[in-house]
XYZ file of C-alpha atoms in Angstrom:
478
model
C -117.862 -2.649 150.851
C -115.373 -1.779 153.552
C -114.185 1.805 153.733
C -111.149 2.618 155.863
C -110.265 6.231 155.151
C -108.628 7.177 158.456
C -105.304 6.394 160.084
C -104.675 5.559 163.719
C -102.275 8.195 165.065
C -101.663 9.296 168.665
C -104.557 7.274 170.023
C -107.169 8.609 167.581
C -108.597 7.881 164.142
C -107.553 10.841 162.023
C -108.030 11.989 158.449
C -105.058 11.805 156.093
C -103.253 15.064 155.368
C -104.447 14.735 151.778
C -107.109 12.189 150.858
C -106.054 9.739 148.161
C -107.775 6.375 147.983
C -107.087 2.886 146.708
C -109.646 0.233 145.856
C -108.890 -3.115 147.496
C -109.605 -6.077 145.245
C -111.118 -9.378 146.320
C -108.930 -11.916 144.477
C -111.759 -14.442 144.347
C -114.033 -12.121 142.370
C -111.581 -9.631 140.799
C -113.906 -6.901 142.058
C -113.368 -4.092 144.556
C -114.421 -5.097 148.065
C -113.280 -2.003 149.911
C -111.356 1.233 149.873
C -108.498 2.593 151.961
C -106.813 5.970 152.204
C -103.247 6.075 150.937
C -100.838 7.830 153.242
C -98.007 10.179 152.392
C -94.747 11.359 153.889
C -96.716 13.976 155.832
C -98.882 11.281 157.443
C -95.808 9.250 158.305
C -94.223 12.299 159.908
C -97.302 12.830 162.109
C -97.254 9.205 163.201
C -93.514 9.184 163.904
C -93.801 12.385 165.958
C -96.565 10.778 168.025
C -94.470 7.646 168.535
C -91.385 9.675 169.502
C -93.363 11.666 172.058
C -94.910 8.512 173.559
C -91.537 6.771 173.773
C -90.426 9.030 176.625
C -92.994 7.476 178.970
C -93.646 4.040 177.470
C -89.937 3.161 177.488
C -90.024 3.603 181.271
C -93.157 1.504 181.802
C -92.865 -1.470 184.116
C -92.923 -5.131 183.183
C -96.278 -5.413 184.955
C -97.804 -2.557 182.940
C -96.715 -4.179 179.693
C -98.000 -7.585 180.764
C -101.392 -6.101 181.627
C -101.550 -4.455 178.215
C -100.612 -7.622 176.315
C -103.243 -9.590 178.212
C -105.841 -6.948 177.344
C -104.831 -7.170 173.694
C -105.168 -10.962 173.793
C -108.690 -10.661 175.215
C -109.759 -8.140 172.571
C -108.127 -10.192 169.811
C -110.135 -13.241 170.817
C -113.340 -11.190 170.782
C -112.639 -10.126 167.195
C -111.407 -13.508 165.920
C -114.389 -13.985 163.624
C -114.077 -10.481 162.165
C -110.356 -11.003 161.585
C -110.904 -14.305 159.804
C -113.557 -12.819 157.509
C -111.243 -9.929 156.662
C -108.341 -12.220 155.748
C -110.566 -14.334 153.498
C -111.865 -11.268 151.717
C -108.604 -9.370 151.329
C -106.217 -12.145 150.235
C -108.367 -15.162 149.424
C -107.489 -17.513 152.281
C -110.117 -20.270 152.574
C -112.441 -19.634 155.504
C -111.182 -22.738 157.314
C -107.548 -21.657 156.887
C -108.324 -18.130 158.054
C -110.239 -19.424 161.065
C -107.897 -22.272 162.020
C -104.455 -20.932 161.050
C -104.280 -17.302 159.961
C -105.994 -15.858 163.046
C -104.698 -18.367 165.653
C -101.078 -17.787 164.588
C -101.319 -14.162 165.676
C -102.786 -15.179 169.026
C -100.144 -17.881 169.441
C -97.319 -15.364 169.107
C -99.107 -13.038 171.506
C -99.399 -15.797 174.107
C -95.728 -16.717 173.760
C -94.711 -13.063 174.141
C -96.630 -12.842 177.409
C -94.755 -15.875 178.728
C -91.405 -14.521 177.553
C -92.005 -11.102 179.089
C -92.727 -12.579 182.518
C -89.113 -13.650 182.934
C -87.145 -11.779 180.270
C -83.742 -10.632 181.661
C -83.595 -6.901 180.919
C -80.622 -6.573 183.315
C -77.682 -8.834 184.119
C -74.897 -8.228 186.634
C -71.447 -9.416 185.527
C -68.983 -8.628 188.263
C -68.763 -4.861 188.489
C -70.579 -4.347 185.182
C -74.327 -4.116 184.703
C -75.569 -5.224 181.266
C -78.848 -3.474 180.491
C -81.167 -4.121 177.553
C -83.173 -1.016 176.695
C -85.886 -0.381 174.071
C -84.358 0.737 170.800
C -86.901 3.529 170.233
C -89.419 4.130 167.454
C -89.922 1.092 165.219
C -91.192 1.230 161.644
C -93.012 -2.035 160.920
C -93.864 -3.079 157.363
C -95.890 -6.271 156.963
C -96.897 -8.447 153.975
C -100.207 -9.705 152.647
C -99.701 -13.489 152.735
C -99.901 -14.154 156.521
C -100.987 -10.682 157.616
C -101.898 -11.311 161.267
C -98.939 -13.570 161.919
C -96.537 -10.918 160.657
C -98.224 -8.044 162.463
C -98.071 -10.004 165.714
C -94.390 -10.954 165.452
C -93.457 -7.303 164.943
C -95.920 -5.284 167.004
C -96.036 -7.477 170.116
C -92.253 -7.734 170.790
C -91.920 -3.989 170.212
C -94.665 -3.297 172.753
C -93.287 -5.819 175.243
C -89.821 -4.274 175.214
C -90.985 -0.674 175.651
C -90.751 0.535 172.062
C -93.269 2.659 170.201
C -94.129 2.089 166.582
C -95.701 2.943 163.249
C -97.247 0.022 161.361
C -97.751 -0.052 157.596
C -99.799 -3.122 156.640
C -99.781 -4.291 153.040
C -102.056 -2.217 150.844
C -103.063 -5.474 149.117
C -104.446 -6.926 152.370
C -105.087 -3.941 154.666
C -108.383 -4.908 156.313
C -106.948 -7.198 158.985
C -104.351 -4.581 159.896
C -107.051 -1.971 160.334
C -109.039 -4.307 162.595
C -105.851 -4.986 164.558
C -105.572 -1.236 165.210
C -109.155 -1.275 166.496
C -108.169 -4.107 168.839
C -105.188 -2.105 170.107
C -107.408 0.901 170.789
C -109.998 -1.217 172.619
C -107.229 -2.792 174.712
C -106.137 0.619 175.975
C -102.756 1.055 174.305
C -101.463 4.486 175.428
C -101.731 7.265 172.857
C -98.821 7.317 170.416
C -97.400 3.947 171.397
C -99.024 2.202 168.426
C -99.792 4.040 165.183
C -101.066 2.810 161.826
C -100.748 4.456 158.420
C -102.108 2.716 155.336
C -100.264 3.150 152.073
C -97.979 1.757 149.426
C -94.218 1.504 149.217
C -93.481 4.761 147.377
C -95.907 6.823 149.470
C -95.422 5.419 152.981
C -92.713 2.777 152.886
C -89.967 5.081 151.635
C -90.907 7.839 154.081
C -90.948 5.424 157.001
C -87.692 3.636 156.184
C -85.778 6.865 155.594
C -87.255 8.891 158.479
C -84.504 10.204 160.788
C -86.619 9.725 163.934
C -87.262 6.034 163.261
C -84.697 3.911 165.100
C -85.467 0.527 163.600
C -87.179 -0.969 160.567
C -88.642 -4.462 160.599
C -89.737 -5.617 157.158
C -91.152 -8.839 155.736
C -91.466 -9.156 151.978
C -89.522 -9.719 148.799
C -85.745 -9.635 148.615
C -85.972 -6.951 145.938
C -87.944 -4.656 148.232
C -85.666 -5.525 151.154
C -82.634 -4.278 149.254
C -84.348 -0.933 148.595
C -85.369 -0.614 152.243
C -81.795 -1.202 153.369
C -80.646 1.534 150.995
C -83.283 3.946 152.320
C -82.301 3.230 155.920
C -78.532 3.439 155.437
C -78.073 7.242 155.653
C -79.594 7.313 159.159
C -77.756 4.129 160.275
C -80.943 2.665 161.739
C -81.242 -1.021 162.541
C -82.890 -3.047 159.784
C -84.313 -6.519 160.445
C -85.663 -8.311 157.394
C -87.395 -11.587 156.628
C -87.257 -11.953 152.873
C -87.667 -14.563 150.154
C -87.032 -18.275 150.163
C -86.615 -21.313 147.959
C -86.639 -23.861 150.720
C -85.559 -27.483 150.186
C -87.393 -30.528 151.527
C -85.082 -33.555 151.665
C -86.933 -36.876 151.790
C -84.693 -39.814 152.669
C -84.911 -43.347 151.340
C -86.503 -45.078 154.323
C -89.850 -45.907 155.926
C -90.801 -42.213 156.210
C -90.559 -41.664 152.444
C -94.246 -41.848 151.522
C -95.328 -39.672 154.443
C -92.609 -37.143 153.650
C -93.659 -36.827 150.019
C -97.394 -36.662 150.655
C -97.013 -34.224 153.553
C -94.658 -32.060 151.520
C -97.052 -31.807 148.578
C -99.984 -30.944 150.855
C -97.933 -28.321 152.705
C -96.843 -26.711 149.442
C -100.465 -26.159 148.429
C -101.412 -24.584 151.769
C -102.221 -20.853 151.598
C -102.071 -21.256 147.796
C -98.314 -21.687 148.059
C -97.936 -18.127 149.320
C -95.606 -18.845 152.219
C -92.032 -17.556 152.324
C -90.819 -20.712 154.089
C -92.664 -23.110 151.758
C -90.729 -26.263 150.873
C -90.914 -25.537 147.151
C -87.987 -27.830 146.202
C -88.561 -31.469 147.124
C -85.461 -33.640 146.929
C -85.994 -37.405 146.538
C -83.684 -40.292 145.606
C -83.521 -40.820 141.831
C -84.391 -44.463 142.421
C -87.729 -43.476 143.966
C -88.667 -40.641 141.592
C -91.498 -42.655 139.992
C -92.933 -43.445 143.417
C -92.726 -39.772 144.432
C -94.497 -38.776 141.214
C -97.358 -41.200 141.856
C -97.829 -39.971 145.425
C -97.597 -36.313 144.410
C -100.126 -36.734 141.609
C -102.614 -38.360 143.984
C -102.203 -35.714 146.720
C -102.443 -32.800 144.282
C -105.617 -34.246 142.782
C -107.255 -34.152 146.206
C -106.672 -30.405 146.662
C -110.010 -28.678 146.140
C -109.808 -25.179 144.659
C -112.560 -22.597 144.621
C -114.548 -19.915 146.418
C -112.659 -19.292 149.681
C -115.894 -18.726 151.591
C -116.807 -22.365 150.894
C -115.387 -25.717 151.957
C -112.175 -25.747 149.890
C -108.502 -26.421 150.566
C -107.177 -23.690 148.288
C -108.477 -20.277 147.312
C -107.043 -17.811 144.799
C -103.639 -16.211 144.898
C -103.624 -12.634 146.089
C -103.611 -10.525 142.945
C -103.404 -10.313 139.174
C -99.691 -9.551 139.481
C -99.127 -12.784 141.437
C -101.331 -14.794 139.074
C -99.476 -13.605 135.984
C -96.068 -14.244 137.556
C -97.021 -17.791 138.559
C -98.440 -18.544 135.106
C -95.228 -17.317 133.490
C -93.083 -19.504 135.717
C -95.246 -22.609 135.206
C -94.859 -22.141 131.463
C -91.118 -21.678 131.976
C -90.972 -25.037 133.747
C -92.709 -26.703 130.809
C -90.475 -24.946 128.269
C -87.290 -25.933 130.109
C -88.194 -29.619 130.052
C -89.445 -30.447 133.541
C -92.027 -33.233 133.713
C -95.491 -31.816 134.456
C -97.065 -34.205 136.963
C -100.213 -32.237 137.735
C -101.704 -28.813 137.180
C -100.210 -26.481 134.606
C -101.154 -23.108 133.193
C -104.608 -21.571 133.321
C -107.341 -21.697 135.921
C -108.717 -24.956 137.307
C -111.695 -26.365 135.425
C -114.959 -24.571 136.146
C -113.332 -21.372 137.428
C -113.367 -18.602 134.854
C -113.021 -15.668 137.241
C -110.715 -15.040 140.177
C -106.969 -15.544 140.491
C -107.113 -19.296 140.873
C -104.062 -21.421 140.065
C -103.974 -25.162 139.483
C -102.097 -27.143 142.156
C -98.972 -27.820 140.096
C -96.201 -30.379 140.518
C -93.125 -30.785 138.328
C -90.790 -33.786 138.482
C -87.316 -34.490 137.091
C -86.400 -30.873 137.764
C -82.728 -29.915 137.686
C -81.102 -27.216 139.779
C -80.376 -24.998 136.789
C -84.056 -24.681 135.829
C -85.841 -21.419 136.555
C -88.503 -23.124 138.690
C -85.749 -24.500 140.930
C -84.133 -21.108 141.447
C -86.809 -18.375 141.476
C -89.286 -17.922 144.305
C -92.620 -18.594 142.605
C -94.838 -17.827 145.618
C -97.636 -19.987 144.357
C -98.829 -23.626 144.533
C -95.978 -24.990 142.424
C -93.680 -27.784 143.621
C -90.423 -28.822 141.944
C -89.253 -32.407 142.599
C -85.506 -32.886 142.147
C -83.672 -36.195 142.198
C -80.438 -36.953 144.062
C -77.959 -39.837 144.060
C -76.485 -39.581 147.563
C -77.279 -37.752 150.788
C -74.176 -35.605 150.296
C -75.482 -34.603 146.878
C -78.917 -33.823 148.371
C -77.321 -31.436 150.858
C -75.303 -29.829 148.072
C -78.482 -29.261 146.031
C -80.324 -27.961 149.096
C -77.631 -25.342 149.672
C -77.360 -24.417 145.977
C -79.561 -21.335 146.268
C -79.166 -17.649 147.035
C -81.796 -18.074 149.749
C -81.602 -19.638 153.203
C -84.852 -19.125 155.075
C -86.040 -22.636 155.899
C -85.533 -26.312 155.127
C -87.204 -29.627 155.874
C -85.883 -33.146 156.419
C -88.001 -36.307 156.505
C -86.538 -39.550 157.804
C -87.325 -42.455 160.101
C -83.742 -42.149 161.361
C -83.715 -39.135 163.671
C -79.947 -39.104 164.122
C -79.393 -39.067 160.372
C -81.971 -36.281 159.991
C -80.231 -34.214 162.677
C -76.876 -34.624 160.960
C -78.368 -33.407 157.673
C -80.104 -30.473 159.375
C -76.783 -29.273 160.783
C -75.296 -29.075 157.279
C -78.104 -27.068 155.661
C -77.499 -23.330 155.373
C -80.887 -22.048 156.516
C -82.256 -20.187 159.509
C -84.789 -22.838 160.466
C -84.776 -26.574 159.681
C -87.818 -28.696 160.535
C -87.447 -32.446 161.012
C -90.550 -34.518 160.248
C -92.872 -31.535 160.503
C -91.716 -30.048 163.804
C -93.100 -26.612 164.778
C -92.253 -24.307 167.684
C -93.621 -20.809 168.407
C -90.566 -20.051 170.556
C -87.952 -20.991 167.942
C -86.103 -18.171 166.156
C -87.341 -17.500 162.615
C -85.276 -15.726 159.984
C -82.891 -16.347 157.147
C -79.357 -16.771 155.920
C -78.015 -15.152 152.741
C -80.612 -13.317 150.602
C -83.414 -14.436 152.924
C -82.688 -11.591 155.306
C -81.143 -10.807 158.655
C -82.315 -10.752 162.245
C -84.710 -13.170 163.919
C -88.357 -13.081 164.962
C -90.521 -15.195 167.322
C -90.212 -15.641 171.076
C -87.312 -14.099 172.967
C -85.391 -13.641 169.713
C -87.986 -11.150 168.545
C -87.541 -9.248 171.808
C -83.786 -8.955 171.271
C -84.266 -7.338 167.849
C -86.088 -4.443 169.546
C -83.447 -3.821 172.228
C -80.183 -1.922 172.535
C -77.486 -3.280 174.847
C -75.830 -0.934 177.343
C -72.892 -1.740 179.621
C -72.698 0.261 182.853
C -69.159 -0.172 184.190
C -68.274 0.276 187.836
C -71.820 -0.616 188.826
C -70.834 -2.792 191.786
C -73.847 -4.273 193.616
C -74.166 -3.277 197.319
C -73.429 -6.749 198.656
C -70.096 -6.837 196.751
C -68.735 -3.523 198.075
C -65.942 -3.552 200.622
């Protein structure tokens, strides 16, 4: 049993102002596997005061000082890689192989990219007699989700550090262990007191206090669109910057050419990764009506190969994160059946042989139409909806027929055709034939949020822009 009853504030592990605890559930066993303290507005205020005090000096730190710190963090992170992977498996049910090979390395990947970006990032630019200066925005409130916990902590904490900001992190109370270990890594790396602070807690107790705090200059949040709307409301009275990466219902367009089979099989496998709990998951697969039967056969075969079970073992898919998620997914699978979609594989209930734990069957629906609930709501589970289209123009129309716009995918043997389709999709990131890039901006259109993370784009979210007029460089003076 893990027990994390202190917060990391001003360079020290401190007791909460008032001790209230929460049991953390292992979704594979439905039993408590640890306990955390739940913070309050008073704890948030202590952490924000520490961050505000530290900002005075950290904002003036040199590029070299920040690079040294990031490299120290990377070294400590690598030392704790095994501990981090075990924590992710326990707290949110990621299979051990996924935790070890994806969950943990993603955080390190973003850290490595940030180091490269910082080496040459242009904090100042001379334009004639005007100097354009990018300065740290101030104290950042960072709220991260449970589904890719280390990835999301890294893409918020590391750019804030690299640009000279200070911060208060609230990891998800559903998956708090990895966040707590990350704070231990920061301490071991020598982060100056007050620059990084961590307060565990839930939305009402910590989230509201953090997002509405007058001394917080920016909020970066990843989570549901519903929660994002409330955060924006909380932040509005203090006119702080709000960057949000929210929900998605991302389309995957598979064209009628030689790449068809690979596009379908890869799309089904990707949908089942992390138990479908990925905001950018390609949960709507669009295929030509004339090849629907072929897509169904491929999807059924791929889904049947997805092993589900104890995440500490050799399986492809563990449980979903919680009873709340399990019940929601079950309801939406039943909705798909009730509304007339063709159930290709999976369905309601746990997979055979699993009578405990929040395990969901790898589920595929075919002959889905855009008005069905499973084509419109973000399910956030291993459920794929296959939709037919007559023409490429119609496929693009279906792809854009959503309130979301986080990601999209195009599969084709014709790269020029795929590029033309990608340009017409209203989404923040479009991947052609499985492309991936740590330096590419990540964020959404429409109800999927605002702002961008990853690489230099994550740096820019943490910076204010100042114009100093009449700042003529010496060699230009008469």
